[in-house]
PDB file of C-alpha atoms and ligand atoms in Angstrom:
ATOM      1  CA  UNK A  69       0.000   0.000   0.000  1.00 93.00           C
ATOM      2  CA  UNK A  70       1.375   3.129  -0.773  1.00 98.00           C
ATOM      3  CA  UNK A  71       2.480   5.853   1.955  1.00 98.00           C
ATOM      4  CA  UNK A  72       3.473   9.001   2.647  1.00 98.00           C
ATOM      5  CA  UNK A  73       5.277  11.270   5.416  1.00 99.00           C
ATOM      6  CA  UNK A  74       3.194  14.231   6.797  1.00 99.00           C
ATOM      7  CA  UNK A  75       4.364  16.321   9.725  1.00 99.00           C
ATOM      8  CA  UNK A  76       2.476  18.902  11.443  1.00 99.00           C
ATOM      9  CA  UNK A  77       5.008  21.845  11.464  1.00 98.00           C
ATOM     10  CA  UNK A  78       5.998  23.657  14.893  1.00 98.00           C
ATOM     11  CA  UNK A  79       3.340  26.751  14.669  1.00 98.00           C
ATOM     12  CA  UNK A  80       0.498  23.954  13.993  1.00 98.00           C
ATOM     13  CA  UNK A  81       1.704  22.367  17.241  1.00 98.00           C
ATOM     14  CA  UNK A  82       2.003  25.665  19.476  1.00 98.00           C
ATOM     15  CA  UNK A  83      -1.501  26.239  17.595  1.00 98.00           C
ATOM     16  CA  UNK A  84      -3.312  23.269  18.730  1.00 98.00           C
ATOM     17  CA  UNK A  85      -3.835  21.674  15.106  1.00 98.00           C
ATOM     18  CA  UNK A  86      -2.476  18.392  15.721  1.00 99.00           C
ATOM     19  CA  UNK A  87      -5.722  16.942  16.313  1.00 98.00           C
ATOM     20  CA  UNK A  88      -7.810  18.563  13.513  1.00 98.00           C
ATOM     21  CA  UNK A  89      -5.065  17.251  11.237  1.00 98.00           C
ATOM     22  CA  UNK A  90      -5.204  13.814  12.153  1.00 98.00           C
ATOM     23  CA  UNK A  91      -8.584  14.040  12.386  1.00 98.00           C
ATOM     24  CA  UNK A  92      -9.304  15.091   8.060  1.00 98.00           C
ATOM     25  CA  UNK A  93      -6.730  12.041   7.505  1.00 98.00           C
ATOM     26  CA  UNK A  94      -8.467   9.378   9.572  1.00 98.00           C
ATOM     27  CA  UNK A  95     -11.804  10.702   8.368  1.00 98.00           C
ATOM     28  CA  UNK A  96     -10.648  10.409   4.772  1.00 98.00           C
ATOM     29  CA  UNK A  97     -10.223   6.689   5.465  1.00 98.00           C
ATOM     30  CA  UNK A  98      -5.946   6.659   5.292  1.00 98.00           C
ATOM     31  CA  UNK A  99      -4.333   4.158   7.584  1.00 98.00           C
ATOM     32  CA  UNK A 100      -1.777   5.779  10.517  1.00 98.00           C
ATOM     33  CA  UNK A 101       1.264   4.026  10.510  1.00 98.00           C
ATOM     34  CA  UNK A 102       3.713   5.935  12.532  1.00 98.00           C
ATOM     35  CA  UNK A 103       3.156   8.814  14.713  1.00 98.00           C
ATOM     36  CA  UNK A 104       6.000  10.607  16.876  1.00 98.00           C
ATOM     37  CA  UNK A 105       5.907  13.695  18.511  1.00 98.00           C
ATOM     38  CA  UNK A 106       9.802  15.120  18.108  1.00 98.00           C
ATOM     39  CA  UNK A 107      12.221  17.740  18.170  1.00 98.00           C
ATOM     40  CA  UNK A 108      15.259  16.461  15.916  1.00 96.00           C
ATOM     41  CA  UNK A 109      17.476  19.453  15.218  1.00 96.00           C
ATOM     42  CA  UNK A 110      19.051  21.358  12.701  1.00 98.00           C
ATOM     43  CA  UNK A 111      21.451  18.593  10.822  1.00 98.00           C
ATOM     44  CA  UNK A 112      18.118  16.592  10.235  1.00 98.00           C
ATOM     45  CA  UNK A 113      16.247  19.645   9.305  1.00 98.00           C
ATOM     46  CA  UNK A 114      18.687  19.929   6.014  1.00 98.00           C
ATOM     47  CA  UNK A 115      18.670  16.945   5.239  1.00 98.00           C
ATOM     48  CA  UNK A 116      14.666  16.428   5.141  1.00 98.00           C
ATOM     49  CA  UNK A 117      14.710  19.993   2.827  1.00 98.00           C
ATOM     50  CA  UNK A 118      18.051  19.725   1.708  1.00 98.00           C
ATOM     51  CA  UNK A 119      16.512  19.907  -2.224  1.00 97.00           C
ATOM     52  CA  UNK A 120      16.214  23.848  -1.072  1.00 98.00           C
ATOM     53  CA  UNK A 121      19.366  24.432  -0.038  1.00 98.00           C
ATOM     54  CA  UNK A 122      20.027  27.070  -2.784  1.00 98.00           C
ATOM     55  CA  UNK A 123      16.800  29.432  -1.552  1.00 98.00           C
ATOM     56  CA  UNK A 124      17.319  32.148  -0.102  1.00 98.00           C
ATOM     57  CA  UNK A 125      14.271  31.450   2.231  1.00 98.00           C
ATOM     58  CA  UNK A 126      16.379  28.149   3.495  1.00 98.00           C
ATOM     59  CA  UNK A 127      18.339  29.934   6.656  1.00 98.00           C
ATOM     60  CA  UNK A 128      14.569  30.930   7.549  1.00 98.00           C
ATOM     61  CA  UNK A 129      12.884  27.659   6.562  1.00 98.00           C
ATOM     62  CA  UNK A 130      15.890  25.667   9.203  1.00 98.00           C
ATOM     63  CA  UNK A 131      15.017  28.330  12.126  1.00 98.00           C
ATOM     64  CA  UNK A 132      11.316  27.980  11.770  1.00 98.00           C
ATOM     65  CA  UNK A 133      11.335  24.276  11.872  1.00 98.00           C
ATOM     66  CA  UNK A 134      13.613  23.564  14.664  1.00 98.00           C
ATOM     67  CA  UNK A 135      11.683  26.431  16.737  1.00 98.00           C
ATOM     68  CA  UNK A 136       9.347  23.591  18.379  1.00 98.00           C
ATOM     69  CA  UNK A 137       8.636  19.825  18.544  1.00 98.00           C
ATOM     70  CA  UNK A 138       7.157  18.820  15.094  1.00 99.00           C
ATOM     71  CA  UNK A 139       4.544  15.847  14.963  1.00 99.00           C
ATOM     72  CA  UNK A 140       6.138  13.200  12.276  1.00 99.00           C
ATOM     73  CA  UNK A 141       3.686  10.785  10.840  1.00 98.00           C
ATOM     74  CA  UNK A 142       3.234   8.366   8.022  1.00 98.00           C
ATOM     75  CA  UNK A 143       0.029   7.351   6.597  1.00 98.00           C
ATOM     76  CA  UNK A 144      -0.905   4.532   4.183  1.00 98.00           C
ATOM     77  CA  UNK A 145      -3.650   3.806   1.853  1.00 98.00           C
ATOM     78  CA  UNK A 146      -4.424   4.173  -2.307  1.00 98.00           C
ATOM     79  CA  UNK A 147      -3.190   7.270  -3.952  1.00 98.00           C
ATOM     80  CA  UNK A 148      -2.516   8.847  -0.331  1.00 98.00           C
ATOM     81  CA  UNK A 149       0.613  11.186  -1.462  1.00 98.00           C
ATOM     82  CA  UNK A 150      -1.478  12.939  -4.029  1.00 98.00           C
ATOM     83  CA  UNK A 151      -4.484  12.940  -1.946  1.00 98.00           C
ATOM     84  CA  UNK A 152      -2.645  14.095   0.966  1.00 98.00           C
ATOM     85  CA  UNK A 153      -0.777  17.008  -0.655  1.00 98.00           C
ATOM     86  CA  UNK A 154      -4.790  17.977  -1.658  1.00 98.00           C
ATOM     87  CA  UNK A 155      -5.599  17.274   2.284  1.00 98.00           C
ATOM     88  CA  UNK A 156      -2.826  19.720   2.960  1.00 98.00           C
ATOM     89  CA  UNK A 157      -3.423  22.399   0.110  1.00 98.00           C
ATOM     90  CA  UNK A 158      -1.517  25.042  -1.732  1.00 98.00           C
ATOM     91  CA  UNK A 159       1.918  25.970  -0.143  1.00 98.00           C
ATOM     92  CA  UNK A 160       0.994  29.358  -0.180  1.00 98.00           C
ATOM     93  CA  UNK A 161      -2.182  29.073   2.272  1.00 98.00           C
ATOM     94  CA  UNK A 162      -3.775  31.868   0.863  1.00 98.00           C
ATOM     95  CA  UNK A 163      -3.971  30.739  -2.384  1.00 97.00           C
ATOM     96  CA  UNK A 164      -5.283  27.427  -0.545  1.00 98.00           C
ATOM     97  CA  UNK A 165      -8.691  26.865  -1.079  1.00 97.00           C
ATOM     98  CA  UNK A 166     -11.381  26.988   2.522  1.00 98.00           C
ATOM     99  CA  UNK A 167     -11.514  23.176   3.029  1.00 98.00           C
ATOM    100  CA  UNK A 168      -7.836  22.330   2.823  1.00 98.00           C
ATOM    101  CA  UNK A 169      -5.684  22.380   6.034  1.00 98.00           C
ATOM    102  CA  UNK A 170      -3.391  25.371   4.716  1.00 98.00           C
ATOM    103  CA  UNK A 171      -6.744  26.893   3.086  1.00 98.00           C
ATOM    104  CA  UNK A 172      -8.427  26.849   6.459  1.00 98.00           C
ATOM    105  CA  UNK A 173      -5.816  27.207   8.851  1.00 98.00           C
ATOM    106  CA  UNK A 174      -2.818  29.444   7.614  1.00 98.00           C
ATOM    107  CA  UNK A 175      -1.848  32.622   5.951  1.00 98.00           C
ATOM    108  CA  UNK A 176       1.856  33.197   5.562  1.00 98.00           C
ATOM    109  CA  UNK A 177       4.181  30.351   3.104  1.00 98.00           C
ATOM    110  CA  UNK A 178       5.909  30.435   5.648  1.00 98.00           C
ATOM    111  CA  UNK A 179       4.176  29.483   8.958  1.00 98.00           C
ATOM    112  CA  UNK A 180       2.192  27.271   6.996  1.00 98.00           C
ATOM    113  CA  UNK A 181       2.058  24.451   9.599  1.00 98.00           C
ATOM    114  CA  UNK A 182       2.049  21.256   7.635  1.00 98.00           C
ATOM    115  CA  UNK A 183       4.215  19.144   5.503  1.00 99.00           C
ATOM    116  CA  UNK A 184       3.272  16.412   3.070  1.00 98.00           C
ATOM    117  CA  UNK A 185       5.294  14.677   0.265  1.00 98.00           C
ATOM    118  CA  UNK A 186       5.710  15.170  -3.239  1.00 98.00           C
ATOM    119  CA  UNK A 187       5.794  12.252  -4.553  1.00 98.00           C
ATOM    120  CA  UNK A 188       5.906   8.303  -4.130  1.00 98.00           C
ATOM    121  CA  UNK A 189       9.919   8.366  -4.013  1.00 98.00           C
ATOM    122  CA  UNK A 190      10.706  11.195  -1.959  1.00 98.00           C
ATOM    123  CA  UNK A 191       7.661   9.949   0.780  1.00 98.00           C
ATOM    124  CA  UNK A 192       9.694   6.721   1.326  1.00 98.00           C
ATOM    125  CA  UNK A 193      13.082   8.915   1.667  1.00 98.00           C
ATOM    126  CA  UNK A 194      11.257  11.126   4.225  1.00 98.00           C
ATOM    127  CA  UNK A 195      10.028   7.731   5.711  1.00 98.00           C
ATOM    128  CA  UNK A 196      13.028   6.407   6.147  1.00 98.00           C
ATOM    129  CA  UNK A 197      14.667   9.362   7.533  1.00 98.00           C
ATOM    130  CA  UNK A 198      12.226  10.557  10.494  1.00 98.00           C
ATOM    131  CA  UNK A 199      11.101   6.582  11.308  1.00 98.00           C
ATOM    132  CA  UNK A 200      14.780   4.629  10.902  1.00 98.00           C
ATOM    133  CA  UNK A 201      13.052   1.892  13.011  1.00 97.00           C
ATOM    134  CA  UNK A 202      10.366   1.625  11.074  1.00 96.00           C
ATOM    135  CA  UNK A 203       6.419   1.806  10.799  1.00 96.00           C
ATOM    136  CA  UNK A 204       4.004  -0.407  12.202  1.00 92.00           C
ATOM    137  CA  UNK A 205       2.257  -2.579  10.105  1.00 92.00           C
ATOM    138  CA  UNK A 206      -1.485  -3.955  10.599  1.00 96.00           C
ATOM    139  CA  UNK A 207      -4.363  -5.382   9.298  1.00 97.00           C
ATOM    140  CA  UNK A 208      -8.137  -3.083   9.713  1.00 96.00           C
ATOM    141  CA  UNK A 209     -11.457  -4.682   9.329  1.00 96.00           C
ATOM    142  CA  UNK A 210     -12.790  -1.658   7.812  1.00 97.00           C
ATOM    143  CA  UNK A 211     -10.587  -1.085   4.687  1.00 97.00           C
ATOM    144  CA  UNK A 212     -13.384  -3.904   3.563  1.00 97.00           C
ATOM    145  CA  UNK A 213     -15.942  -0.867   3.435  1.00 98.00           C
ATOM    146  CA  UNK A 214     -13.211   1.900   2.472  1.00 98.00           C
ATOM    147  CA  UNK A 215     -11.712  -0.241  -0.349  1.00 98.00           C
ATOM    148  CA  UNK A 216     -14.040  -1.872  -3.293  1.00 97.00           C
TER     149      UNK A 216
HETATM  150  P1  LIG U 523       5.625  22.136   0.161  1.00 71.63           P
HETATM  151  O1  LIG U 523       6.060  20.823  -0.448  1.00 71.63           O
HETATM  152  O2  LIG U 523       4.230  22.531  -0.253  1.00 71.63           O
HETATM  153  O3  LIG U 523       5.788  22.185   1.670  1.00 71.63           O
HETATM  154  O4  LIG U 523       6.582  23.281  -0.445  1.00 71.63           O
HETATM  155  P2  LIG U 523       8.142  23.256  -0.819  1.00 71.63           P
HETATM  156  O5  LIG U 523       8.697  21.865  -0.759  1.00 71.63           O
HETATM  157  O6  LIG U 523       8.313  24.023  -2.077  1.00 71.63           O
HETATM  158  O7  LIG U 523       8.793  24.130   0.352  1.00 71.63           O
HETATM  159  C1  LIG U 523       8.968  23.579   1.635  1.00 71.63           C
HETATM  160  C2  LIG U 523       8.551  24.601   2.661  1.00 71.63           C
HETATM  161  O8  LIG U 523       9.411  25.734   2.572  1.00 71.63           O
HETATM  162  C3  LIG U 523       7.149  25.174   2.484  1.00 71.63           C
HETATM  163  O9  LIG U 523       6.131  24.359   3.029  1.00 71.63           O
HETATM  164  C4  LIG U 523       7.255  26.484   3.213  1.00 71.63           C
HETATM  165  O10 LIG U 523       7.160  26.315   4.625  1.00 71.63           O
HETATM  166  C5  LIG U 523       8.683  26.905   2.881  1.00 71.63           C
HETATM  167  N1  LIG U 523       8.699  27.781   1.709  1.00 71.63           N
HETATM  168  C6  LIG U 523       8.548  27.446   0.411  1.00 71.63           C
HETATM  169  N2  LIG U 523       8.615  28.520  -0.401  1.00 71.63           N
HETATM  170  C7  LIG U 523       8.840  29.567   0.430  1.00 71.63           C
HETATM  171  C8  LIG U 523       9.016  30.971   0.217  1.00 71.63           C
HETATM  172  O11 LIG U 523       8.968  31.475  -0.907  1.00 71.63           O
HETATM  173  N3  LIG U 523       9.219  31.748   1.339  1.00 71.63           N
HETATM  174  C9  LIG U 523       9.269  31.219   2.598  1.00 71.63           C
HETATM  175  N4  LIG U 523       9.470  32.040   3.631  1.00 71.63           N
HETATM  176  N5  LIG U 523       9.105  29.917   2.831  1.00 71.63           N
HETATM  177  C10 LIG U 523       8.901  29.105   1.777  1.00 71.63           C
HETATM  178 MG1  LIG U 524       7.940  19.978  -0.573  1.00 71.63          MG
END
């Protein structure tokens, strides 16, 4: 089944959005796999955004994410990286539309309190960097009425 890494950013932790977060995944019918509530630094930092190393917002990006415990998760279930990134919404949360996590919850790029993969590929590197010992796996009676 495919998966993907989402992390609720520092300012949706301070905010209190960890729960409404989790809450549009579950209700969506994705699978949680891992969940950690962390504070890893900024060594790990670059290396989970270390494809924007050359912006000029990356000094920024490094400070704002090692400002507070982050809450690292992966989630599993058919098409979920797409779908989550549309769970998530726009980077920019103002042009994110009401509905979406960024659309409803966020204003600035950057205080935009969640992170999602781009793609298949990069969601198992981000996997395998926050969760080195690895994801829980299990069966649920109700992907019978979530999956055809
Ligand atoms: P994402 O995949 O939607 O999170 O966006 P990117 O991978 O392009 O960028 C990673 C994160 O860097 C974003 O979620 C923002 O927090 C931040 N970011 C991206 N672009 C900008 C920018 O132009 N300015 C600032 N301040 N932050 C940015
Ligand atoms: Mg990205």
């Amino acid at each position: 089944m495919e998966r993907t890494y989402i992390m609720v950013k520092p300012d949706g932790v301070q905010r209190g959005l960890v729960g409404e977060i989790i809450k549009r995944f579950e209700a969506k019918g994705f699978k949680l796999v891992a969940l950690k509530l962390t504070a890893p630094g900024k060594a790990h930092l670059e290396k989970h955004y270390a494809d924007l190393k050359e912006k000029k917002f990356f000094p920024g990006l490094i400070q704002y994410m090692t400002s507070g415990p982050v809450v690292a998760m992966v989630w599993a279930g058919k098409g979920v990286v797409k779908s989550g990134r549309v769970l998530l919404g726009e980077t920019n949360p103002l042009a994110s539309l009401p509905g979406t996590i960024r659309g409803d919850f966020a204003i600035d790029i950057g205080r935009n309190i969640c992170h999602g993969s781009d793609s298949v590929e990069s969601a198992e590197h981000e996997i395998a960097l926050w969760f080195p010992e690895g994801v829980q796996a299990f069966d649920r009676a109700v992907d019978a009425w979530i999956y055809e």
